[in-house]
Amino acid sequence: MQKLVLFFSFLLISIGALAQADTSAFTKFNDFNNLVLNGGVKKPEAQKQFETLLKRINILEMIRAERIIPKTQWVFPLKGYKSSAIGGTHGNGYFDKGYRYLDGNKHGAHPAHDIFINDKNQDCIDDRTSKPVEVVSVDDGWVIACTNQWEPNSNMRGGKFIWIYYPATHIFTYYAHNNQIFVKPGDYVTQGQKIAEVGRSGYNAYKKRSPTHLHFSAFKLADGIPVPYNPYEQLKKAKTL
């Protein structure tokens, strides 16, 4: 009996050590994503790196030892807003033709929905509430990449962005143009949790002609790489906070 207790104690310690060590996967994924954005990695090698890092994150999720129950619906990504705030007509602002994740910052598509807030003077404050608009996680997942640094002279289109991976559904979401970010790679976030505030960061979003909005994208895995899909119906059915 004593040997059995010692064995399980050793097993738990080993699992804990492995989980702590493997959290480096999030830092490495964030570094990898930055390389992709800057065009600093060759595509065949990039795909191998992406698959390896995602496997490590999925292992970490299993080690977490909590049963993942997929949510039946998302929470709308902006607190106090609903799908009527999505730009275009019936979501026709979404256009993913020609987009490839591994192209990084260089692509001509718009595989996203822009969700506009009430901000006529472009100060990133909601005209109705006189407060910043909260960006929230649509589901439970891991923050795998983000940046809270952006300068107006930068050509980076996403500005201050966040990538979240949802292991229950194997979906990724991308939130861009934020003003402030309140999470970091390796954080586990729950559905509806505040992760950022809407802003105007990003090459085009910063310009006066661009109304203040959240750029929201969703991706599924195809051949080991994130491929965009249109989440308009999910956003329409999402719960509002």
PDB file of C-alpha atoms in Angstrom:
ATOM      1  CA  MET A   1       0.000   0.000   0.000  1.00  0.00           C
ATOM      2  CA  GLN A   2       2.797   2.359   0.930  1.00  0.00           C
ATOM      3  CA  LYS A   3       4.534   1.666  -2.395  1.00  0.00           C
ATOM      4  CA  LEU A   4       1.301   2.451  -4.224  1.00  0.00           C
ATOM      5  CA  VAL A   5       0.943   5.777  -2.395  1.00  0.00           C
ATOM      6  CA  LEU A   6       4.570   6.630  -3.187  1.00  0.00           C
ATOM      7  CA  PHE A   7       4.034   5.736  -6.849  1.00  0.00           C
ATOM      8  CA  PHE A   8       1.002   8.007  -7.223  1.00  0.00           C
ATOM      9  CA  SER A   9       2.769  10.799  -5.336  1.00  0.00           C
ATOM     10  CA  PHE A  10       5.689  10.513  -7.738  1.00  0.00           C
ATOM     11  CA  LEU A  11       3.274  10.452 -10.697  1.00  0.00           C
ATOM     12  CA  LEU A  12       1.495  13.620  -9.549  1.00  0.00           C
ATOM     13  CA  ILE A  13       4.807  15.407  -8.980  1.00  0.00           C
ATOM     14  CA  SER A  14       6.007  14.331 -12.442  1.00  0.00           C
ATOM     15  CA  ILE A  15       2.798  15.504 -14.087  1.00  0.00           C
ATOM     16  CA  GLY A  16       3.013  18.822 -12.249  1.00  0.00           C
ATOM     17  CA  ALA A  17       6.614  19.291 -13.343  1.00  0.00           C
ATOM     18  CA  LEU A  18       5.708  18.425 -16.936  1.00  0.00           C
ATOM     19  CA  ALA A  19       2.817  20.893 -16.935  1.00  0.00           C
ATOM     20  CA  GLN A  20       5.025  23.647 -15.543  1.00  0.00           C
ATOM     21  CA  ALA A  21       7.757  22.939 -18.064  1.00  0.00           C
ATOM     22  CA  ASP A  22       5.422  22.727 -21.022  1.00  0.00           C
ATOM     23  CA  THR A  23       3.925  26.157 -20.367  1.00  0.00           C
ATOM     24  CA  SER A  24       6.933  27.321 -22.388  1.00  0.00           C
ATOM     25  CA  ALA A  25       4.900  26.146 -25.407  1.00  0.00           C
ATOM     26  CA  PHE A  26       2.834  29.322 -25.146  1.00  0.00           C
ATOM     27  CA  THR A  27       5.894  31.574 -25.142  1.00  0.00           C
ATOM     28  CA  LYS A  28       7.304  29.635 -28.089  1.00  0.00           C
ATOM     29  CA  PHE A  29       4.003  29.859 -29.943  1.00  0.00           C
ATOM     30  CA  ASN A  30       3.915  33.616 -29.379  1.00  0.00           C
ATOM     31  CA  ASP A  31       7.487  33.919 -30.674  1.00  0.00           C
ATOM     32  CA  PHE A  32       6.597  31.721 -33.655  1.00  0.00           C
ATOM     33  CA  ASN A  33       3.550  33.872 -34.458  1.00  0.00           C
ATOM     34  CA  ASN A  34       5.707  37.003 -34.397  1.00  0.00           C
ATOM     35  CA  LEU A  35       8.140  35.364 -36.832  1.00  0.00           C
ATOM     36  CA  VAL A  36       5.240  34.563 -39.161  1.00  0.00           C
ATOM     37  CA  LEU A  37       4.028  38.171 -38.999  1.00  0.00           C
ATOM     38  CA  ASN A  38       7.480  39.456 -39.875  1.00  0.00           C
ATOM     39  CA  GLY A  39       8.048  36.909 -42.627  1.00  0.00           C
ATOM     40  CA  GLY A  40      10.965  35.374 -40.747  1.00  0.00           C
ATOM     41  CA  VAL A  41      10.155  31.706 -41.184  1.00  0.00           C
ATOM     42  CA  LYS A  42       9.963  29.467 -44.260  1.00  0.00           C
ATOM     43  CA  LYS A  43       6.538  27.984 -44.892  1.00  0.00           C
ATOM     44  CA  PRO A  44       7.337  24.226 -44.915  1.00  0.00           C
ATOM     45  CA  GLU A  45       9.279  24.560 -41.662  1.00  0.00           C
ATOM     46  CA  ALA A  46       6.604  26.878 -40.229  1.00  0.00           C
ATOM     47  CA  GLN A  47       3.901  24.263 -40.688  1.00  0.00           C
ATOM     48  CA  LYS A  48       5.981  21.670 -38.807  1.00  0.00           C
ATOM     49  CA  GLN A  49       6.606  24.140 -35.977  1.00  0.00           C
ATOM     50  CA  PHE A  50       2.923  25.016 -35.750  1.00  0.00           C
ATOM     51  CA  GLU A  51       1.865  21.353 -35.537  1.00  0.00           C
ATOM     52  CA  THR A  52       4.494  20.592 -32.882  1.00  0.00           C
ATOM     53  CA  LEU A  53       3.537  23.547 -30.703  1.00  0.00           C
ATOM     54  CA  LEU A  54      -0.170  22.805 -30.953  1.00  0.00           C
ATOM     55  CA  LYS A  55       0.431  19.200 -29.890  1.00  0.00           C
ATOM     56  CA  ARG A  56       2.240  20.449 -26.793  1.00  0.00           C
ATOM     57  CA  ILE A  57      -0.652  22.760 -25.943  1.00  0.00           C
ATOM     58  CA  ASN A  58      -3.160  19.921 -26.374  1.00  0.00           C
ATOM     59  CA  ILE A  59      -1.063  17.721 -24.059  1.00  0.00           C
ATOM     60  CA  LEU A  60      -1.033  20.507 -21.494  1.00  0.00           C
ATOM     61  CA  GLU A  61      -4.811  20.705 -21.767  1.00  0.00           C
ATOM     62  CA  MET A  62      -5.073  16.968 -20.990  1.00  0.00           C
ATOM     63  CA  ILE A  63      -2.735  17.376 -18.001  1.00  0.00           C
ATOM     64  CA  ARG A  64      -5.039  20.089 -16.685  1.00  0.00           C
ATOM     65  CA  ALA A  65      -7.350  17.184 -15.765  1.00  0.00           C
ATOM     66  CA  GLU A  66     -10.582  19.118 -16.123  1.00  0.00           C
ATOM     67  CA  ARG A  67     -13.314  17.794 -18.337  1.00  0.00           C
ATOM     68  CA  ILE A  68     -13.999  20.175 -21.193  1.00  0.00           C
ATOM     69  CA  ILE A  69     -17.679  20.534 -21.979  1.00  0.00           C
ATOM     70  CA  PRO A  70     -18.158  22.389 -25.274  1.00  0.00           C
ATOM     71  CA  LYS A  71     -20.450  25.384 -24.960  1.00  0.00           C
ATOM     72  CA  THR A  72     -23.626  25.299 -27.021  1.00  0.00           C
ATOM     73  CA  GLN A  73     -23.130  28.918 -28.076  1.00  0.00           C
ATOM     74  CA  TRP A  74     -20.620  31.720 -27.934  1.00  0.00           C
ATOM     75  CA  VAL A  75     -20.758  34.925 -25.955  1.00  0.00           C
ATOM     76  CA  PHE A  76     -20.690  38.005 -28.206  1.00  0.00           C
ATOM     77  CA  PRO A  77     -17.100  39.358 -28.180  1.00  0.00           C
ATOM     78  CA  LEU A  78     -18.058  42.925 -27.181  1.00  0.00           C
ATOM     79  CA  LYS A  79     -19.797  43.540 -23.877  1.00  0.00           C
ATOM     80  CA  GLY A  80     -22.951  45.620 -24.305  1.00  0.00           C
ATOM     81  CA  TYR A  81     -23.159  44.935 -28.051  1.00  0.00           C
ATOM     82  CA  LYS A  82     -24.829  42.373 -30.304  1.00  0.00           C
ATOM     83  CA  SER A  83     -24.651  41.195 -33.906  1.00  0.00           C
ATOM     84  CA  SER A  84     -26.327  44.344 -35.237  1.00  0.00           C
ATOM     85  CA  ALA A  85     -22.986  46.078 -34.609  1.00  0.00           C
ATOM     86  CA  ILE A  86     -21.281  43.913 -37.246  1.00  0.00           C
ATOM     87  CA  GLY A  87     -20.322  45.955 -40.302  1.00  0.00           C
ATOM     88  CA  GLY A  88     -21.736  45.414 -43.773  1.00  0.00           C
ATOM     89  CA  THR A  89     -25.063  43.833 -44.706  1.00  0.00           C
ATOM     90  CA  HIS A  90     -25.707  40.359 -43.335  1.00  0.00           C
ATOM     91  CA  GLY A  91     -22.010  39.932 -42.698  1.00  0.00           C
ATOM     92  CA  ASN A  92     -20.874  40.619 -46.262  1.00  0.00           C
ATOM     93  CA  GLY A  93     -17.746  42.371 -44.987  1.00  0.00           C
ATOM     94  CA  TYR A  94     -16.180  38.932 -44.605  1.00  0.00           C
ATOM     95  CA  PHE A  95     -13.819  37.969 -47.438  1.00  0.00           C
ATOM     96  CA  ASP A  96     -11.264  35.197 -46.997  1.00  0.00           C
ATOM     97  CA  LYS A  97     -10.220  34.428 -50.581  1.00  0.00           C
ATOM     98  CA  GLY A  98      -6.428  34.427 -50.830  1.00  0.00           C
ATOM     99  CA  TYR A  99      -5.789  34.481 -47.085  1.00  0.00           C
ATOM    100  CA  ARG A 100      -3.108  32.169 -45.688  1.00  0.00           C
ATOM    101  CA  TYR A 101      -2.029  32.230 -42.069  1.00  0.00           C
ATOM    102  CA  LEU A 102       1.606  31.665 -42.992  1.00  0.00           C
ATOM    103  CA  ASP A 103       1.610  34.804 -45.178  1.00  0.00           C
ATOM    104  CA  GLY A 104       1.690  36.764 -41.932  1.00  0.00           C
ATOM    105  CA  ASN A 105       1.200  40.519 -42.264  1.00  0.00           C
ATOM    106  CA  LYS A 106       1.149  40.361 -46.076  1.00  0.00           C
ATOM    107  CA  HIS A 107      -2.266  39.468 -47.462  1.00  0.00           C
ATOM    108  CA  GLY A 108      -5.095  41.225 -49.242  1.00  0.00           C
ATOM    109  CA  ALA A 109      -8.096  39.402 -47.829  1.00  0.00           C
ATOM    110  CA  HIS A 110     -10.387  40.302 -44.920  1.00  0.00           C
ATOM    111  CA  PRO A 111     -11.307  36.990 -43.238  1.00  0.00           C
ATOM    112  CA  ALA A 112     -13.058  38.778 -40.407  1.00  0.00           C
ATOM    113  CA  HIS A 113     -16.039  40.752 -39.193  1.00  0.00           C
ATOM    114  CA  ASP A 114     -15.526  44.316 -38.030  1.00  0.00           C
ATOM    115  CA  ILE A 115     -17.714  45.040 -35.005  1.00  0.00           C
ATOM    116  CA  PHE A 116     -18.213  48.789 -34.614  1.00  0.00           C
ATOM    117  CA  ILE A 117     -18.729  50.684 -31.378  1.00  0.00           C
ATOM    118  CA  ASN A 118     -20.379  54.065 -30.743  1.00  0.00           C
ATOM    119  CA  ASP A 119     -17.346  56.360 -30.824  1.00  0.00           C
ATOM    120  CA  LYS A 120     -17.891  59.426 -32.998  1.00  0.00           C
ATOM    121  CA  ASN A 121     -14.897  61.362 -31.672  1.00  0.00           C
ATOM    122  CA  GLN A 122     -12.621  58.306 -31.936  1.00  0.00           C
ATOM    123  CA  ASP A 123     -11.341  58.421 -28.364  1.00  0.00           C
ATOM    124  CA  CYS A 124     -12.002  54.689 -27.798  1.00  0.00           C
ATOM    125  CA  ILE A 125     -14.739  55.541 -25.291  1.00  0.00           C
ATOM    126  CA  ASP A 126     -18.343  54.423 -25.796  1.00  0.00           C
ATOM    127  CA  ASP A 127     -20.484  57.524 -26.444  1.00  0.00           C
ATOM    128  CA  ARG A 128     -23.410  55.989 -24.545  1.00  0.00           C
ATOM    129  CA  THR A 129     -21.649  54.738 -21.415  1.00  0.00           C
ATOM    130  CA  SER A 130     -18.601  57.053 -21.345  1.00  0.00           C
ATOM    131  CA  LYS A 131     -16.516  53.945 -20.666  1.00  0.00           C
ATOM    132  CA  PRO A 132     -14.171  51.755 -22.723  1.00  0.00           C
ATOM    133  CA  VAL A 133     -15.863  48.805 -24.428  1.00  0.00           C
ATOM    134  CA  GLU A 134     -14.803  45.430 -23.052  1.00  0.00           C
ATOM    135  CA  VAL A 135     -13.580  42.717 -25.407  1.00  0.00           C
ATOM    136  CA  VAL A 136     -14.433  39.274 -24.003  1.00  0.00           C
ATOM    137  CA  SER A 137     -13.544  35.692 -24.837  1.00  0.00           C
ATOM    138  CA  VAL A 138     -16.297  33.964 -26.815  1.00  0.00           C
ATOM    139  CA  ASP A 139     -15.513  30.590 -25.191  1.00  0.00           C
ATOM    140  CA  ASP A 140     -13.152  28.853 -22.744  1.00  0.00           C
ATOM    141  CA  GLY A 141      -9.615  28.599 -24.079  1.00  0.00           C
ATOM    142  CA  TRP A 142      -5.899  29.344 -23.988  1.00  0.00           C
ATOM    143  CA  VAL A 143      -4.284  32.630 -24.965  1.00  0.00           C
ATOM    144  CA  ILE A 144      -1.583  31.449 -27.368  1.00  0.00           C
ATOM    145  CA  ALA A 145      -0.284  34.749 -28.757  1.00  0.00           C
ATOM    146  CA  CYS A 146      -0.789  38.472 -28.226  1.00  0.00           C
ATOM    147  CA  THR A 147       0.960  41.807 -28.144  1.00  0.00           C
ATOM    148  CA  ASN A 148       0.282  44.881 -26.060  1.00  0.00           C
ATOM    149  CA  GLN A 149       2.835  46.957 -27.972  1.00  0.00           C
ATOM    150  CA  TRP A 150       2.131  48.945 -31.109  1.00  0.00           C
ATOM    151  CA  GLU A 151       3.368  52.269 -32.457  1.00  0.00           C
ATOM    152  CA  PRO A 152       1.453  54.519 -34.922  1.00  0.00           C
ATOM    153  CA  ASN A 153       4.311  54.327 -37.421  1.00  0.00           C
ATOM    154  CA  SER A 154       4.165  50.507 -37.509  1.00  0.00           C
ATOM    155  CA  ASN A 155       2.870  48.771 -40.622  1.00  0.00           C
ATOM    156  CA  MET A 156       1.451  45.873 -38.605  1.00  0.00           C
ATOM    157  CA  ARG A 157      -2.198  45.626 -39.566  1.00  0.00           C
ATOM    158  CA  GLY A 158      -3.561  43.942 -36.434  1.00  0.00           C
ATOM    159  CA  GLY A 159      -2.114  46.396 -33.957  1.00  0.00           C
ATOM    160  CA  LYS A 160      -2.556  45.059 -30.437  1.00  0.00           C
ATOM    161  CA  PHE A 161      -3.988  41.602 -31.052  1.00  0.00           C
ATOM    162  CA  ILE A 162      -4.910  38.374 -29.238  1.00  0.00           C
ATOM    163  CA  TRP A 163      -5.050  34.772 -30.478  1.00  0.00           C
ATOM    164  CA  ILE A 164      -7.099  32.287 -28.418  1.00  0.00           C
ATOM    165  CA  TYR A 165      -7.296  28.522 -28.951  1.00  0.00           C
ATOM    166  CA  TYR A 166     -10.398  26.618 -27.792  1.00  0.00           C
ATOM    167  CA  PRO A 167      -9.377  22.965 -27.246  1.00  0.00           C
ATOM    168  CA  ALA A 168     -12.947  21.674 -26.879  1.00  0.00           C
ATOM    169  CA  THR A 169     -13.774  22.669 -30.458  1.00  0.00           C
ATOM    170  CA  HIS A 170     -10.259  23.041 -31.957  1.00  0.00           C
ATOM    171  CA  ILE A 171     -11.173  26.567 -33.058  1.00  0.00           C
ATOM    172  CA  PHE A 172      -8.986  29.680 -32.939  1.00  0.00           C
ATOM    173  CA  THR A 173     -10.156  33.283 -32.693  1.00  0.00           C
ATOM    174  CA  TYR A 174      -8.259  36.471 -33.422  1.00  0.00           C
ATOM    175  CA  TYR A 175      -9.112  39.839 -31.835  1.00  0.00           C
ATOM    176  CA  ALA A 176      -7.350  42.857 -33.351  1.00  0.00           C
ATOM    177  CA  HIS A 177      -7.088  46.679 -33.063  1.00  0.00           C
ATOM    178  CA  ASN A 178      -7.337  46.647 -29.252  1.00  0.00           C
ATOM    179  CA  ASN A 179      -6.445  49.620 -27.064  1.00  0.00           C
ATOM    180  CA  GLN A 180      -5.346  47.668 -23.988  1.00  0.00           C
ATOM    181  CA  ILE A 181      -4.811  43.947 -23.498  1.00  0.00           C
ATOM    182  CA  PHE A 182      -5.258  42.260 -20.119  1.00  0.00           C
ATOM    183  CA  VAL A 183      -4.019  38.741 -20.872  1.00  0.00           C
ATOM    184  CA  LYS A 184      -0.741  37.107 -21.848  1.00  0.00           C
ATOM    185  CA  PRO A 185       0.320  33.888 -23.604  1.00  0.00           C
ATOM    186  CA  GLY A 186      -0.394  30.897 -21.353  1.00  0.00           C
ATOM    187  CA  ASP A 187      -3.432  32.434 -19.640  1.00  0.00           C
ATOM    188  CA  TYR A 188      -6.514  30.220 -19.535  1.00  0.00           C
ATOM    189  CA  VAL A 189      -9.613  32.368 -20.084  1.00  0.00           C
ATOM    190  CA  THR A 190     -13.246  31.520 -19.511  1.00  0.00           C
ATOM    191  CA  GLN A 191     -16.236  32.416 -21.640  1.00  0.00           C
ATOM    192  CA  GLY A 192     -17.184  36.065 -21.148  1.00  0.00           C
ATOM    193  CA  GLN A 193     -13.919  37.003 -19.430  1.00  0.00           C
ATOM    194  CA  LYS A 194     -12.564  40.461 -20.222  1.00  0.00           C
ATOM    195  CA  ILE A 195      -9.409  40.145 -22.310  1.00  0.00           C
ATOM    196  CA  ALA A 196      -9.020  43.650 -23.780  1.00  0.00           C
ATOM    197  CA  GLU A 197     -10.658  47.000 -24.534  1.00  0.00           C
ATOM    198  CA  VAL A 198     -11.594  48.152 -28.032  1.00  0.00           C
ATOM    199  CA  GLY A 199      -9.099  50.496 -29.621  1.00  0.00           C
ATOM    200  CA  ARG A 200      -7.701  51.878 -32.846  1.00  0.00           C
ATOM    201  CA  SER A 201      -4.306  50.159 -33.062  1.00  0.00           C
ATOM    202  CA  GLY A 202      -3.217  48.772 -36.422  1.00  0.00           C
ATOM    203  CA  TYR A 203      -2.013  50.222 -39.718  1.00  0.00           C
ATOM    204  CA  ASN A 204      -5.469  50.951 -41.197  1.00  0.00           C
ATOM    205  CA  ALA A 205      -7.548  51.046 -38.009  1.00  0.00           C
ATOM    206  CA  TYR A 206      -5.498  53.969 -36.667  1.00  0.00           C
ATOM    207  CA  LYS A 207      -6.385  56.212 -39.599  1.00  0.00           C
ATOM    208  CA  LYS A 208      -9.085  58.856 -39.211  1.00  0.00           C
ATOM    209  CA  ARG A 209     -11.214  57.350 -41.965  1.00  0.00           C
ATOM    210  CA  SER A 210     -11.625  54.122 -39.965  1.00  0.00           C
ATOM    211  CA  PRO A 211     -14.451  54.009 -37.370  1.00  0.00           C
ATOM    212  CA  THR A 212     -13.464  52.405 -34.054  1.00  0.00           C
ATOM    213  CA  HIS A 213     -14.050  48.665 -34.170  1.00  0.00           C
ATOM    214  CA  LEU A 214     -12.968  45.178 -33.163  1.00  0.00           C
ATOM    215  CA  HIS A 215     -11.608  42.995 -35.964  1.00  0.00           C
ATOM    216  CA  PHE A 216     -12.789  39.453 -35.155  1.00  0.00           C
ATOM    217  CA  SER A 217     -11.743  36.294 -37.034  1.00  0.00           C
ATOM    218  CA  ALA A 218     -12.309  32.576 -36.491  1.00  0.00           C
ATOM    219  CA  PHE A 219     -10.253  29.634 -37.772  1.00  0.00           C
ATOM    220  CA  LYS A 220     -10.440  25.855 -37.977  1.00  0.00           C
ATOM    221  CA  LEU A 221      -7.570  23.445 -38.531  1.00  0.00           C
ATOM    222  CA  ALA A 222      -7.013  22.113 -42.043  1.00  0.00           C
ATOM    223  CA  ASP A 223      -3.876  20.118 -42.842  1.00  0.00           C
ATOM    224  CA  GLY A 224      -2.386  21.274 -39.555  1.00  0.00           C
ATOM    225  CA  ILE A 225      -2.736  25.023 -40.195  1.00  0.00           C
ATOM    226  CA  PRO A 226      -5.467  27.540 -39.164  1.00  0.00           C
ATOM    227  CA  VAL A 227      -7.840  28.216 -42.041  1.00  0.00           C
ATOM    228  CA  PRO A 228     -10.464  30.973 -41.735  1.00  0.00           C
ATOM    229  CA  TYR A 229     -14.167  30.259 -41.760  1.00  0.00           C
ATOM    230  CA  ASN A 230     -17.094  32.650 -41.584  1.00  0.00           C
ATOM    231  CA  PRO A 231     -18.418  32.807 -37.974  1.00  0.00           C
ATOM    232  CA  TYR A 232     -21.318  35.129 -38.812  1.00  0.00           C
ATOM    233  CA  GLU A 233     -24.064  32.674 -37.790  1.00  0.00           C
ATOM    234  CA  GLN A 234     -22.296  31.937 -34.508  1.00  0.00           C
ATOM    235  CA  LEU A 235     -22.047  35.663 -33.794  1.00  0.00           C
ATOM    236  CA  LYS A 236     -25.744  36.138 -34.568  1.00  0.00           C
ATOM    237  CA  LYS A 237     -26.678  33.405 -32.079  1.00  0.00           C
ATOM    238  CA  ALA A 238     -24.166  34.498 -29.432  1.00  0.00           C
ATOM    239  CA  LYS A 239     -25.296  35.446 -25.936  1.00  0.00           C
ATOM    240  CA  THR A 240     -24.944  39.131 -25.094  1.00  0.00           C
ATOM    241  CA  LEU A 241     -23.456  40.446 -21.865  1.00  0.00           C
TER     242      LEU A 241
END
